[in-house]
Short mmCIF file of C-alpha atoms and ligand atoms in Angstrom, two decimals:
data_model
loop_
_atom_site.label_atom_id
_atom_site.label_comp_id
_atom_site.label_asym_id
_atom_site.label_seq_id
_atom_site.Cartn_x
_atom_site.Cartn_y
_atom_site.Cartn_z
CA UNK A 30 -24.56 -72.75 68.33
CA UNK A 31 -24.91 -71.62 72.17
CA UNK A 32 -28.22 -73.32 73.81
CA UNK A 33 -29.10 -70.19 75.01
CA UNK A 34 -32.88 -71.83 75.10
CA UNK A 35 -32.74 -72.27 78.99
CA UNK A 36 -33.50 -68.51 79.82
CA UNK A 37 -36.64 -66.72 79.31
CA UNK A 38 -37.27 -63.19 80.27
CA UNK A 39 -39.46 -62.65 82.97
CA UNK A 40 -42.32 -60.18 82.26
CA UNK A 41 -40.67 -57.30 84.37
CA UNK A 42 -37.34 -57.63 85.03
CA UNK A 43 -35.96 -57.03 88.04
CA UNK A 44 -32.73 -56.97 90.06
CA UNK A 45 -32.20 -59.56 91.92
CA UNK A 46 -29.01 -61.34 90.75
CA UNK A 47 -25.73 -60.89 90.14
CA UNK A 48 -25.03 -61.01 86.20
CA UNK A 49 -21.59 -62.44 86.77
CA UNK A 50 -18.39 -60.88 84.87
CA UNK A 51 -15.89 -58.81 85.63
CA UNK A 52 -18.24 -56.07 86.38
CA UNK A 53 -20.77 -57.18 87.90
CA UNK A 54 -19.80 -55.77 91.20
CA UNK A 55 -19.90 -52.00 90.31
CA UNK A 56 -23.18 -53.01 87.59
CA UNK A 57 -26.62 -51.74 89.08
CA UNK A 58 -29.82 -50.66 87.02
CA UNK A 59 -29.96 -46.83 88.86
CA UNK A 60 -28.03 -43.40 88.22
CA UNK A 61 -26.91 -41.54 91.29
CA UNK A 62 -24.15 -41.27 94.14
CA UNK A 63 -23.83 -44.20 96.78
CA UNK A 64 -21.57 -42.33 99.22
CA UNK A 65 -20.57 -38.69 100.42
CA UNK A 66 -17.03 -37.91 99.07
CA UNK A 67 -15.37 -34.75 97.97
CA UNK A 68 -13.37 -34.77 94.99
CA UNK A 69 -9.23 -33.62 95.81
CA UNK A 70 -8.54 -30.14 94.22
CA UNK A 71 -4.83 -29.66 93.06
CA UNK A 72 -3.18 -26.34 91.50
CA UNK A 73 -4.13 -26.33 88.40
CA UNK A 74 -6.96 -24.42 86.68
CA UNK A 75 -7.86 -28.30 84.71
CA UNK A 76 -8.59 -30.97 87.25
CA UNK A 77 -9.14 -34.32 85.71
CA UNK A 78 -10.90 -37.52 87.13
CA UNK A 79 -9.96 -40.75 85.02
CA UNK A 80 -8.76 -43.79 84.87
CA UNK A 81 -6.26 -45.23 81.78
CA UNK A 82 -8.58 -47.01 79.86
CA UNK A 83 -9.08 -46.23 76.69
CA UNK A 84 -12.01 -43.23 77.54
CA UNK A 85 -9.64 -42.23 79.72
CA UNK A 86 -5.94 -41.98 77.77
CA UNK A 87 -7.96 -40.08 75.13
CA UNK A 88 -7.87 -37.13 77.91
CA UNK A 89 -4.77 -37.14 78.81
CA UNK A 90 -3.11 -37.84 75.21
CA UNK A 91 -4.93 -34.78 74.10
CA UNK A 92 -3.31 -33.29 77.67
CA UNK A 93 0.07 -33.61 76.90
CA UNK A 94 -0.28 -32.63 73.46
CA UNK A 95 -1.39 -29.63 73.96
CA UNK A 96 1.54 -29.07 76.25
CA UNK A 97 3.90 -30.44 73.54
CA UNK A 98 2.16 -27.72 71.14
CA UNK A 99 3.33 -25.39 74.34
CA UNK A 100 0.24 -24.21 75.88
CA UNK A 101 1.10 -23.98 79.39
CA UNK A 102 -2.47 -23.49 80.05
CA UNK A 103 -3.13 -27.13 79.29
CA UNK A 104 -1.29 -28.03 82.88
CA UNK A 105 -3.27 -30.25 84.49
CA UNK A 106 -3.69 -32.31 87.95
CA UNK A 107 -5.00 -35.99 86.85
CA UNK A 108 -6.78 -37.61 90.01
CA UNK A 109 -6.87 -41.21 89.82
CA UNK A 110 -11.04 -42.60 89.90
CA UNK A 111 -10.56 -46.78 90.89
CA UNK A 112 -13.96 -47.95 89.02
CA UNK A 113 -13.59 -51.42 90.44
CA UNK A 114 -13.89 -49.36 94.19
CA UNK A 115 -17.09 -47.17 92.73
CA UNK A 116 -15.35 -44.40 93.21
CA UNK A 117 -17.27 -43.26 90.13
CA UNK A 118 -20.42 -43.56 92.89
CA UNK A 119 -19.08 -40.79 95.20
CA UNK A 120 -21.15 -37.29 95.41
CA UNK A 121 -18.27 -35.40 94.23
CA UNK A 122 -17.61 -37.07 90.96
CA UNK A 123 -21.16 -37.27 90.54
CA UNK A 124 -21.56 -33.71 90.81
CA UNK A 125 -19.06 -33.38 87.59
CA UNK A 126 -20.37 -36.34 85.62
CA UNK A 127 -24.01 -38.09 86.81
CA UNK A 128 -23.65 -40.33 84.30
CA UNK A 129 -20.59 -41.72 86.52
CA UNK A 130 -17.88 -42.94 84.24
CA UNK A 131 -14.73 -41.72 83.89
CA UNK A 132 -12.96 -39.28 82.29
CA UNK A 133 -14.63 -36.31 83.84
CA UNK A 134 -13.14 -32.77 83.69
CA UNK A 135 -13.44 -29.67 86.04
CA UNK A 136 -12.22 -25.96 84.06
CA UNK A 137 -11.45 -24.09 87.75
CA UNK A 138 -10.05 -21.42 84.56
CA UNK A 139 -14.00 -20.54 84.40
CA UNK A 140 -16.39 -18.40 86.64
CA UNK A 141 -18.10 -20.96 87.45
CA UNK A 142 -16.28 -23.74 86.93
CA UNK A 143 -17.05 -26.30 83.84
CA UNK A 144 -17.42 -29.34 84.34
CA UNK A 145 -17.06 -31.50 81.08
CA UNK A 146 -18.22 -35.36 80.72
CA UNK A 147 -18.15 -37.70 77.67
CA UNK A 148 -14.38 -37.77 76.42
CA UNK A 149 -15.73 -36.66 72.82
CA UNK A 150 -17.13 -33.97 74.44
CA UNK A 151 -13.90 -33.40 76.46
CA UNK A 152 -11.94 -33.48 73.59
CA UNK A 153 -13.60 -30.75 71.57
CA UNK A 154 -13.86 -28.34 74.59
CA UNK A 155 -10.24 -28.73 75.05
CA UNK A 156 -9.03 -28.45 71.26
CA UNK A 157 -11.62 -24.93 71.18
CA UNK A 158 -10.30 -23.77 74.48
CA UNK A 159 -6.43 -24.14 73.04
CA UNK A 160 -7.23 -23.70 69.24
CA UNK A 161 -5.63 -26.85 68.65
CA UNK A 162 -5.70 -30.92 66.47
CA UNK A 163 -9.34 -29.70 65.50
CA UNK A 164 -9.34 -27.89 62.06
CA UNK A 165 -10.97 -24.34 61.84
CA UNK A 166 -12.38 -24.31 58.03
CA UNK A 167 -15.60 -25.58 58.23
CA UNK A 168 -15.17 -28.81 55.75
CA UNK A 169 -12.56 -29.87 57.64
CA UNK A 170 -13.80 -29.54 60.64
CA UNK A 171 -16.74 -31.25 59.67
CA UNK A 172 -14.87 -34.15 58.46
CA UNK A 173 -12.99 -34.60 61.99
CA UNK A 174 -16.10 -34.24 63.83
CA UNK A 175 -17.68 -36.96 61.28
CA UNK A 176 -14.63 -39.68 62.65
CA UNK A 177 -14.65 -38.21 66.13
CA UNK A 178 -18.57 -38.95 66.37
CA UNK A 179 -17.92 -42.24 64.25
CA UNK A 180 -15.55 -43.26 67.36
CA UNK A 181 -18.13 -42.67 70.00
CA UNK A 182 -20.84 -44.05 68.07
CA UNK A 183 -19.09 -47.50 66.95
CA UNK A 184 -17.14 -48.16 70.11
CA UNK A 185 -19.78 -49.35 72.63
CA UNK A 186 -20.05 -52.09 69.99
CA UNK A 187 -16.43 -53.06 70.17
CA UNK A 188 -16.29 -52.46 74.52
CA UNK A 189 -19.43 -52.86 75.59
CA UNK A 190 -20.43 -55.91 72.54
CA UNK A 191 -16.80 -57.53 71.17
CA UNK A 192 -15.04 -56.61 74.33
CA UNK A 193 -17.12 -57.82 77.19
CA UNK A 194 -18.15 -61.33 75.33
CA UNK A 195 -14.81 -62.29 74.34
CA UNK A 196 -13.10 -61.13 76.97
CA UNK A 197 -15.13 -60.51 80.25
CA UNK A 198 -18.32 -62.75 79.90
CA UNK A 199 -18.48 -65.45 82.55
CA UNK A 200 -18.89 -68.22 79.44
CA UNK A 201 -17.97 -67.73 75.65
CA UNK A 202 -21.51 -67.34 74.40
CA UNK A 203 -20.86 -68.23 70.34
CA UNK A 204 -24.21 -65.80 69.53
CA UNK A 205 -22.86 -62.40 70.85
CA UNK A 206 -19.21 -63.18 70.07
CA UNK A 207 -20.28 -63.74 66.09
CA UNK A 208 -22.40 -60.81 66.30
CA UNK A 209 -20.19 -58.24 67.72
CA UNK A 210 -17.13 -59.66 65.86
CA UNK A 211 -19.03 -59.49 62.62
CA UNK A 212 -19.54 -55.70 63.49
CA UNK A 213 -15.62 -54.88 64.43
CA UNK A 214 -14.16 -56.30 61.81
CA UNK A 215 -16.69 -53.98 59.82
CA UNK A 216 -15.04 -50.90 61.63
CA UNK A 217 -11.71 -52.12 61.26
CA UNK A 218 -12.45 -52.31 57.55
CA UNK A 219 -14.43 -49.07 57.41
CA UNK A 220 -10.82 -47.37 58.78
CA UNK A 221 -8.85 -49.44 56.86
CA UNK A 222 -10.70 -48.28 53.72
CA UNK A 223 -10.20 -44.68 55.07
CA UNK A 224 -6.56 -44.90 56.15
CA UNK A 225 -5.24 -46.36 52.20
CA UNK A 226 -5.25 -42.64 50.88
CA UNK A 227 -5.07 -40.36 54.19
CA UNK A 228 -1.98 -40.66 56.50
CA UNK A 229 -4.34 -39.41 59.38
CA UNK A 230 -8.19 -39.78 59.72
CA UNK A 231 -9.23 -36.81 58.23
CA UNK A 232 -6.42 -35.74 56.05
CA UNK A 233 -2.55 -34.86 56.44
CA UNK A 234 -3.20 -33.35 60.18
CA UNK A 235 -3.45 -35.09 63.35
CA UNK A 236 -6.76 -34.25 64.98
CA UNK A 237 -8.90 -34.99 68.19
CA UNK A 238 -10.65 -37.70 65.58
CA UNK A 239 -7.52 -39.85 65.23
CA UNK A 240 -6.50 -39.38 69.43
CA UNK A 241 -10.28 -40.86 69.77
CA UNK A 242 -10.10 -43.81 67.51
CA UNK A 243 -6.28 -44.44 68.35
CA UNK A 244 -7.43 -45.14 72.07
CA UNK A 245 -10.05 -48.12 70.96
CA UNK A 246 -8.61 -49.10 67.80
CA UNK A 247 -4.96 -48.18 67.84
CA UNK A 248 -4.67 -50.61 70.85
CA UNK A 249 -6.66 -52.90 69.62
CA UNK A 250 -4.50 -53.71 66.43
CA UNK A 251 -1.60 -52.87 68.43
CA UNK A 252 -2.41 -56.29 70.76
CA UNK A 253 -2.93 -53.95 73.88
CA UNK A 254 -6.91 -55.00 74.25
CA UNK A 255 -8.40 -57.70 74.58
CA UNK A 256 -5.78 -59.76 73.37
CA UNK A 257 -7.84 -60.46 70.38
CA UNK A 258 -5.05 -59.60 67.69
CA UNK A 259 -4.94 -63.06 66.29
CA UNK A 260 -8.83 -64.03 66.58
CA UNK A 261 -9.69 -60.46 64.54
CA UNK A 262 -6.61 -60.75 62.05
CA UNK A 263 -5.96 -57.38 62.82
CA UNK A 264 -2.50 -57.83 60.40
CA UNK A 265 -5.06 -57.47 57.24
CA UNK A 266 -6.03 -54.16 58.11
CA UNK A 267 -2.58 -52.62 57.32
CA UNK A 268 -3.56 -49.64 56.87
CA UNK A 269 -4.61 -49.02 60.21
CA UNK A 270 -1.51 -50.94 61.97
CA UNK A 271 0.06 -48.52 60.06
CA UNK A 272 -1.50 -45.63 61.32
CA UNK A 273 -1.63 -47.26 64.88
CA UNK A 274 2.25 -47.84 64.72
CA UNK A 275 3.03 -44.08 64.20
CA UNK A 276 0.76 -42.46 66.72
CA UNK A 277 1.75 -44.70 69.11
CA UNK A 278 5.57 -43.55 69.29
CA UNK A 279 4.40 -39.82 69.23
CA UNK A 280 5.90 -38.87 72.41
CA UNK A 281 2.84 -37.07 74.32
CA UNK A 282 1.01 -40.36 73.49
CA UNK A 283 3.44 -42.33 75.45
CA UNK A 284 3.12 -40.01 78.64
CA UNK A 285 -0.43 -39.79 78.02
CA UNK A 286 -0.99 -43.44 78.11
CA UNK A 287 0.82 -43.57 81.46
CA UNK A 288 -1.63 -41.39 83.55
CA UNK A 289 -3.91 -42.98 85.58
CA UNK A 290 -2.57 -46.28 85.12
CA UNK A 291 -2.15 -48.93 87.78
CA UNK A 292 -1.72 -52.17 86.25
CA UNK A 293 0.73 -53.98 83.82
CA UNK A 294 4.72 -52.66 84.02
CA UNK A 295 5.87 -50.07 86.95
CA UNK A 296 7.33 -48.44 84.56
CA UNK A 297 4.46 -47.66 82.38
CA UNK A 298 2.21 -46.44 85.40
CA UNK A 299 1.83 -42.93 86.87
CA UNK A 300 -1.26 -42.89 89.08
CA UNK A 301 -1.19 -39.36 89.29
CA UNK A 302 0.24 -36.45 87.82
CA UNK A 303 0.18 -32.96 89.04
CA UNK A 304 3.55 -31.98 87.33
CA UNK A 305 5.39 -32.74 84.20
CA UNK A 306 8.62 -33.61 86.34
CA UNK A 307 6.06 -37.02 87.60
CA UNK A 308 6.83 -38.68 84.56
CA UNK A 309 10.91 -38.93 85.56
CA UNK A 310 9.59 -40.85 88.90
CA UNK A 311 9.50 -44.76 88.30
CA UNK A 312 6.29 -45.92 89.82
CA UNK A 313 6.49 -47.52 93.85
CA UNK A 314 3.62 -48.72 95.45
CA UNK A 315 3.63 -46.33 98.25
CA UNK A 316 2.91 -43.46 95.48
CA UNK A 317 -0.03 -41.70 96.35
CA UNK A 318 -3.10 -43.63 94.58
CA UNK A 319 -0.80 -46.57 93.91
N1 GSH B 26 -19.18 -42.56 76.49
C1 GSH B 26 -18.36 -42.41 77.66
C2 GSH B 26 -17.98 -43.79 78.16
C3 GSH B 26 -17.13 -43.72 79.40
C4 GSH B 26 -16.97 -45.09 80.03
O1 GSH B 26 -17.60 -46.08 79.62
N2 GSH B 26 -16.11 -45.16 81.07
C5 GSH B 26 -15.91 -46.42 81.76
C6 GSH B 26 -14.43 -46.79 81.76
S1 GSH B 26 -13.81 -46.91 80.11
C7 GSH B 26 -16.35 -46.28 83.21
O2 GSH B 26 -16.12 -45.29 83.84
N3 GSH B 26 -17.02 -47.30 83.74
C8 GSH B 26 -17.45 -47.31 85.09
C9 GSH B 26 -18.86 -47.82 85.25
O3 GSH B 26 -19.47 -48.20 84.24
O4 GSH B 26 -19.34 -47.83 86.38
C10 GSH B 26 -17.11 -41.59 77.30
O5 GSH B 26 -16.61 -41.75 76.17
O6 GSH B 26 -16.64 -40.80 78.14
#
């Protein structure tokens, strides 16, 4: 085991050092803005602020499915929020989500506006708006809300547990890397279980519940997070790989996964999109947001 006996909590804690990690520059124990800064408008009636990680791909996978479904409606302008900047901090974002994390979604379609935070929450206002991958008869619908909640209820414990100590931690602490890997492989199996008599989460439809869980757990057995593929076993949940294989070459979920992105291959990133044509563009760095 760890020694982890060295530290003991002071009696009010208080902030006065850096926690180390990968976030610890953008990490601070108050809500709020930090600096005055519009948001950019484009010429759409949906304006989205996001990043692609996984909160944010669910967004814009739903996006261009609903424009694959042809609902013209669903055009969108996706702004590119750099969370490592704290551009999450600025007034203007705060002003659409305070609880400053991406994806966070203005409807300019409304009098006034909506603003929409929380990409569960995002998801079902989009699928109601467009009548669309969220079933109508209440079982059903009850059954993809059940896996769409499951996903936002289970996934802090693989980002913000599994995630952060085995990947972003300043030291492999054995303790929280048992713990939260106990707890994953749980969920794996809990989707695995699911998966062995359903081709999609809920049934034979594809729904907001499996764009949701595909985001976290698609790429995680798919060896896009975390890199953790090995270390989890992922190949004895083959139900889910199986699951994660398919959705993953559905078209829209290819351009979705692009949006927002600024790391890995050039040819996997758009920054930003304003236009279905920005997909034929190959990534330079002098593209806006780049
Ligand atoms: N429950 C939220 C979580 C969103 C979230 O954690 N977003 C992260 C990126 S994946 C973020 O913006 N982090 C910036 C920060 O914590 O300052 C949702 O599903 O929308």
């Amino acid at each position: 085991m760890t020694d982890t006996s060295k530290y003991e909590p002071p009696t009010v804690w208080t902030w006065d050092a850096e926690s180390g990690g990968r976030f610890a520059n953008i990490n601070r124990p108050v809500a709020g803005a930090t600096h005055d800064k519009e948001l950019p408008v484009g010429k759409h009636p949906l304006q989205l602020y996001s990043l692609a990680t996984p909160n944010g791909v669910k967004v814009t996978v739903m996006l261009e499915e609903l424009l694959t479904l042809g609902k013209p409606e669903a055009e969108y302008d996706a702004w590119l929020i750099n969370i490592s900047e704290g551009e999450q901090f600025s007034s203007g974002f705060v002003e659409i989500n305070p609880n400053s994390k991406i994806p966070a979604l203005l409807d300019r379609s409304t009098t006034p506006p909506t603003r929409i935070f929380e990409s569960g929450a995002i998801l079902v206002y989009l699928a109601e708006k467009f009548h669309a991958f969220l079933p109508t008869e209440a079982s059903r619908r009850a059954e993809c809300m059940s896996w769409l909640f499951w996903q936002m209820g289970s996934v802090p414990f693989l980002g913000g547990g599994f995630g952060h100590f085995y990947a972003y931690a300043p030291e492999k602490y054995e303790y929280p890397i048992n713990r939260y890997t106990m707890e994953v492989k749980r969920q794996l199996d809990v989707l695995d279980q699911n998966l062995a008599s359903r081709q999609y989460l809920c049934g034979d439809e594809y729904t907001v519940a499996d764009i949701a869980n595909h985001a976290w757990y698609g790429a995680l057995v798919l060896g896009k997070l975390y890199e953790a593929q090995e270390f989890l076993d992922v190949n004895s949940y083959r139900n889910v790989i199986r699951w994660a294989a398919e959705i993953q070459e559905r078209p829209a979920v290819q351009r979705g996964l692009r949006v927002n992105r600024v790391w890995g291959p050039e040819e996997k990133q758009l920054a930003e999109r304003h236009d279905a044509s920005d997909f034929d563009r190959v990534q330079t760095s002098d593209t806006p947001g780049a």
